[in-house]
Amino acid sequence: SQQGEEDPQALSIQEGENATMNCSYKTSINNLQWYRQNSGRGLVHLILIRSNEREKHSGRLRVTLDTSKKSSSLLITASRAADTASYFCATDNNNDMRFGAGTRLTVKP
Amino acid sequence: EPEVTQTPSHQVTQMGQEVILRCVPISNHLYFYWYRQILGQKVEFLVSFYNNEISEKSEIFDDQFSVERPDGSNFTLKIRSTKLEDSAMYFCASSERRNSPLHFGNGTRLTVT
């Protein structure tokens, strides 16, 4: 079944630095989505990028998609301590979205 | 902003018992989902539901599990004869359209003892 796999598993940076997380997937997609999860809470949708788009921005978030490499990246610029969370990519699979194991981002103040 | 609500937030049950996890999706959403997450691990798809029937289910969603939309607002996940390995966070989600952004509840933490 189709699902994204994030890399790295964990990332620790200082406040103000940029954080880049990557996602790879195996089969063709209609869209790819990024979600954030604070500890013990539900996932929150961040951004959706369609298969015919290459880059998308939302505030401090920048997502790229390379369908030839079946990969996506999420860049968080000028990180803040409040960005500390797990980040997941999700790919569409017929009638549902499939998630990877996530990247746990820690931003130190 | 409308949100998905799940009850209870924490459920403790003994092995072999049946549990029902409840969800109220966002009212104008048509697609409903259950996912589970064992502590700190990946978010695993269980089942999707549309037009009053299951549209997709994973290999995890065996005969032990069932879903129901008993009225116009609730969406439930029933787990029969619970096992220790069923202990996890169970998340309900809903979306307006197929593969549009999912809106998640805050989950039910199920502990099987």
Short mmCIF file of C-alpha atoms in Angstrom, two decimals:
data_model
loop_
_atom_site.label_atom_id
_atom_site.label_comp_id
_atom_site.label_asym_id
_atom_site.label_seq_id
_atom_site.Cartn_x
_atom_site.Cartn_y
_atom_site.Cartn_z
CA SER A 1 0.00 0.00 0.00
CA GLN A 2 1.09 3.54 -0.66
CA GLN A 3 2.50 5.58 2.20
CA GLY A 4 5.08 8.25 2.74
CA GLU A 5 8.29 7.70 4.63
CA GLU A 6 9.85 10.67 6.38
CA ASP A 7 13.50 11.38 6.88
CA PRO A 8 15.17 12.08 9.24
CA GLN A 9 13.38 10.32 12.09
CA ALA A 10 14.46 13.05 14.49
CA LEU A 11 15.87 16.54 14.03
CA SER A 12 17.11 18.94 16.69
CA ILE A 13 17.91 22.57 15.87
CA GLN A 14 18.29 25.95 17.53
CA GLU A 15 15.56 28.57 17.39
CA GLY A 16 15.98 30.72 14.29
CA GLU A 17 17.48 27.97 12.18
CA ASN A 18 15.69 26.35 9.27
CA ALA A 19 14.38 22.79 9.47
CA THR A 20 14.10 20.53 6.43
CA MET A 21 12.22 17.25 6.47
CA ASN A 22 11.94 14.85 3.58
CA CYS A 23 9.33 12.38 2.45
CA SER A 24 9.60 9.59 -0.09
CA TYR A 25 6.82 7.48 -1.52
CA LYS A 26 6.49 4.61 -3.92
CA THR A 27 3.64 4.97 -6.40
CA SER A 28 1.89 7.74 -8.29
CA ILE A 29 -0.13 10.26 -6.29
CA ASN A 30 -2.84 12.84 -6.81
CA ASN A 31 -1.61 14.95 -3.95
CA LEU A 32 0.73 14.91 -0.98
CA GLN A 33 -0.09 16.49 2.34
CA TRP A 34 1.95 17.49 5.38
CA TYR A 35 0.60 17.33 8.91
CA ARG A 36 1.86 18.32 12.32
CA GLN A 37 1.22 16.51 15.60
CA ASN A 38 1.87 17.93 19.04
CA SER A 39 2.51 15.31 21.68
CA GLY A 40 -0.65 13.42 22.60
CA ARG A 41 -2.85 15.37 20.22
CA GLY A 42 -4.48 14.80 16.84
CA LEU A 43 -2.78 15.62 13.57
CA VAL A 44 -3.28 19.05 12.09
CA HIS A 45 -3.19 19.63 8.35
CA LEU A 46 -0.49 22.07 7.25
CA ILE A 47 -0.34 22.10 3.48
CA LEU A 48 -1.43 20.15 0.40
CA ILE A 49 0.53 20.02 -2.82
CA ARG A 50 -0.96 18.53 -5.97
CA SER A 51 0.95 16.24 -8.27
CA ASN A 52 1.16 18.94 -10.97
CA GLU A 53 2.66 21.48 -8.55
CA ARG A 54 6.36 21.74 -7.77
CA GLU A 55 6.42 24.17 -4.89
CA LYS A 56 4.01 25.70 -2.46
CA HIS A 57 4.34 28.25 0.34
CA SER A 58 2.30 28.95 3.44
CA GLY A 59 3.75 31.46 5.88
CA ARG A 60 7.07 30.06 7.09
CA LEU A 61 6.41 26.70 5.38
CA ARG A 62 7.72 25.78 1.98
CA VAL A 63 6.89 22.44 0.40
CA THR A 64 8.45 21.02 -2.73
CA LEU A 65 7.38 18.01 -4.74
CA ASP A 66 9.46 16.06 -7.23
CA THR A 67 7.25 13.42 -8.81
CA SER A 68 10.13 12.03 -10.88
CA LYS A 69 11.98 11.19 -7.68
CA LYS A 70 8.78 10.47 -5.75
CA SER A 71 9.87 12.78 -2.98
CA SER A 72 8.77 15.89 -1.14
CA SER A 73 10.37 18.21 1.35
CA LEU A 74 8.99 20.47 4.04
CA LEU A 75 11.07 23.48 4.99
CA ILE A 76 10.26 25.49 8.09
CA THR A 77 12.14 28.79 8.05
CA ALA A 78 13.18 30.80 11.11
CA SER A 79 12.05 28.05 13.46
CA ARG A 80 10.54 28.76 16.86
CA ALA A 81 10.36 26.66 20.01
CA ALA A 82 6.62 26.34 19.34
CA ASP A 83 7.42 24.45 16.11
CA THR A 84 8.52 21.50 18.25
CA ALA A 85 6.28 18.63 17.14
CA SER A 86 6.19 15.57 14.89
CA TYR A 87 5.68 16.16 11.19
CA PHE A 88 4.10 13.62 8.87
CA CYS A 89 3.65 13.41 5.15
CA ALA A 90 0.62 11.62 3.77
CA THR A 91 -0.08 10.33 0.31
CA ASP A 92 -3.43 9.45 -1.21
CA ASN A 93 -4.20 5.79 -1.63
CA ASN A 94 -7.51 5.22 -3.43
CA ASN A 95 -9.99 6.16 -0.72
CA ASP A 96 -7.74 7.21 2.12
CA MET A 97 -4.50 8.94 3.11
CA ARG A 98 -1.54 6.92 4.33
CA PHE A 99 1.03 8.31 6.74
CA GLY A 100 4.64 7.59 7.46
CA ALA A 101 6.37 7.36 10.84
CA GLY A 102 7.05 11.09 10.97
CA THR A 103 9.98 13.33 11.80
CA ARG A 104 10.23 14.45 15.40
CA LEU A 105 11.44 18.06 15.35
CA THR A 106 12.85 19.68 18.47
CA VAL A 107 13.56 23.41 18.37
CA LYS A 108 15.69 24.55 21.29
CA PRO A 109 15.14 28.08 22.58
CA GLU B 1 -14.02 26.57 13.62
CA PRO B 2 -15.79 23.18 13.45
CA GLU B 3 -13.86 20.29 14.89
CA VAL B 4 -13.93 16.53 15.18
CA THR B 5 -14.70 15.38 18.70
CA GLN B 6 -13.85 12.00 20.18
CA THR B 7 -15.03 10.34 23.36
CA PRO B 8 -13.83 9.11 25.71
CA SER B 9 -10.37 10.67 25.82
CA HIS B 10 -9.07 7.64 27.71
CA GLN B 11 -10.54 4.14 27.94
CA VAL B 12 -9.17 1.36 30.09
CA THR B 13 -10.50 -2.12 29.48
CA GLN B 14 -9.64 -5.68 30.34
CA MET B 15 -8.38 -8.11 27.75
CA GLY B 16 -11.27 -9.86 26.04
CA GLN B 17 -13.76 -7.06 26.58
CA GLU B 18 -15.46 -5.07 23.85
CA VAL B 19 -15.00 -1.33 23.51
CA ILE B 20 -16.76 1.30 21.44
CA LEU B 21 -14.91 4.45 20.54
CA ARG B 22 -17.05 7.37 19.51
CA CYS B 23 -16.50 10.23 17.13
CA VAL B 24 -18.53 13.16 15.90
CA PRO B 25 -17.11 14.25 12.54
CA ILE B 26 -17.51 17.74 11.10
CA SER B 27 -21.11 18.05 10.01
CA ASN B 28 -20.72 18.75 6.27
CA HIS B 29 -17.95 16.19 5.78
CA LEU B 30 -18.70 13.08 3.77
CA TYR B 31 -15.66 10.89 4.35
CA PHE B 32 -14.74 9.38 7.70
CA TYR B 33 -11.65 7.54 8.86
CA TRP B 34 -10.14 5.71 11.77
CA TYR B 35 -6.40 5.61 12.36
CA ARG B 36 -4.38 4.28 15.25
CA GLN B 37 -0.99 5.19 16.63
CA ILE B 38 0.94 3.01 19.01
CA LEU B 39 2.92 5.25 21.34
CA GLY B 40 5.39 7.35 19.39
CA GLN B 41 5.11 5.27 16.28
CA LYS B 42 3.58 5.65 12.84
CA VAL B 43 0.00 6.64 12.22
CA GLU B 44 -1.64 3.51 10.83
CA PHE B 45 -4.71 3.56 8.63
CA LEU B 46 -7.56 1.32 9.76
CA VAL B 47 -10.63 2.11 7.69
CA SER B 48 -12.37 4.73 5.57
CA PHE B 49 -16.13 5.12 5.33
CA TYR B 50 -18.28 6.87 2.76
CA ASN B 51 -21.95 6.79 1.87
CA ASN B 52 -22.72 4.49 4.80
CA GLU B 53 -20.28 1.81 3.85
CA ILE B 54 -16.62 0.93 4.20
CA SER B 55 -14.70 2.19 1.17
CA GLU B 56 -11.25 0.96 2.16
CA LYS B 57 -9.74 -1.01 5.01
CA SER B 58 -6.24 -2.07 5.94
CA GLU B 59 -4.95 -5.49 6.89
CA ILE B 60 -5.15 -4.41 10.53
CA PHE B 61 -8.92 -4.00 10.26
CA ASP B 62 -9.89 -7.65 10.63
CA ASP B 63 -13.07 -9.25 11.95
CA GLN B 64 -12.30 -7.93 15.41
CA PHE B 65 -13.14 -4.41 14.23
CA SER B 66 -16.31 -2.83 12.93
CA VAL B 67 -17.51 0.67 12.20
CA GLU B 68 -20.93 2.19 12.20
CA ARG B 69 -22.64 5.47 11.59
CA PRO B 70 -25.72 4.86 13.73
CA ASP B 71 -27.25 8.31 13.17
CA GLY B 72 -26.51 11.49 11.28
CA SER B 73 -23.70 12.62 13.54
CA ASN B 74 -21.83 9.78 15.26
CA PHE B 75 -19.20 7.50 13.78
CA THR B 76 -18.11 4.61 15.98
CA LEU B 77 -15.33 2.05 16.04
CA LYS B 78 -16.07 -1.18 17.86
CA ILE B 79 -13.26 -3.49 18.92
CA ARG B 80 -14.41 -6.94 20.01
CA SER B 81 -12.44 -9.16 22.36
CA THR B 82 -9.65 -6.67 22.92
CA LYS B 83 -6.04 -7.80 23.08
CA LEU B 84 -3.06 -6.24 24.83
CA GLU B 85 -1.64 -5.17 21.47
CA ASP B 86 -4.76 -3.12 20.77
CA SER B 87 -3.46 -0.56 23.28
CA ALA B 88 -2.90 2.61 21.25
CA MET B 89 -4.24 6.05 20.45
CA TYR B 90 -7.21 5.82 18.11
CA PHE B 91 -7.86 8.84 15.93
CA CYS B 92 -11.00 9.65 14.04
CA ALA B 93 -10.79 11.98 11.05
CA SER B 94 -13.16 13.40 8.49
CA SER B 95 -12.84 15.21 5.17
CA GLU B 96 -15.12 17.07 2.79
CA ARG B 97 -14.09 15.15 -0.27
CA ARG B 98 -11.98 12.15 -1.13
CA ASN B 99 -8.31 12.94 -0.48
CA SER B 100 -8.96 16.50 0.67
CA PRO B 101 -7.33 17.57 3.96
CA LEU B 102 -8.23 15.42 6.93
CA HIS B 103 -9.50 16.95 10.16
CA PHE B 104 -8.51 14.86 13.16
CA GLY B 105 -9.97 14.54 16.61
CA ASN B 106 -7.68 14.49 19.63
CA GLY B 107 -7.92 10.76 19.93
CA THR B 108 -8.95 8.12 22.43
CA ARG B 109 -6.15 6.50 24.36
CA LEU B 110 -7.11 2.83 24.71
CA THR B 111 -5.33 0.83 27.38
CA VAL B 112 -5.97 -2.91 27.46
CA THR B 113 -4.85 -4.61 30.68
#
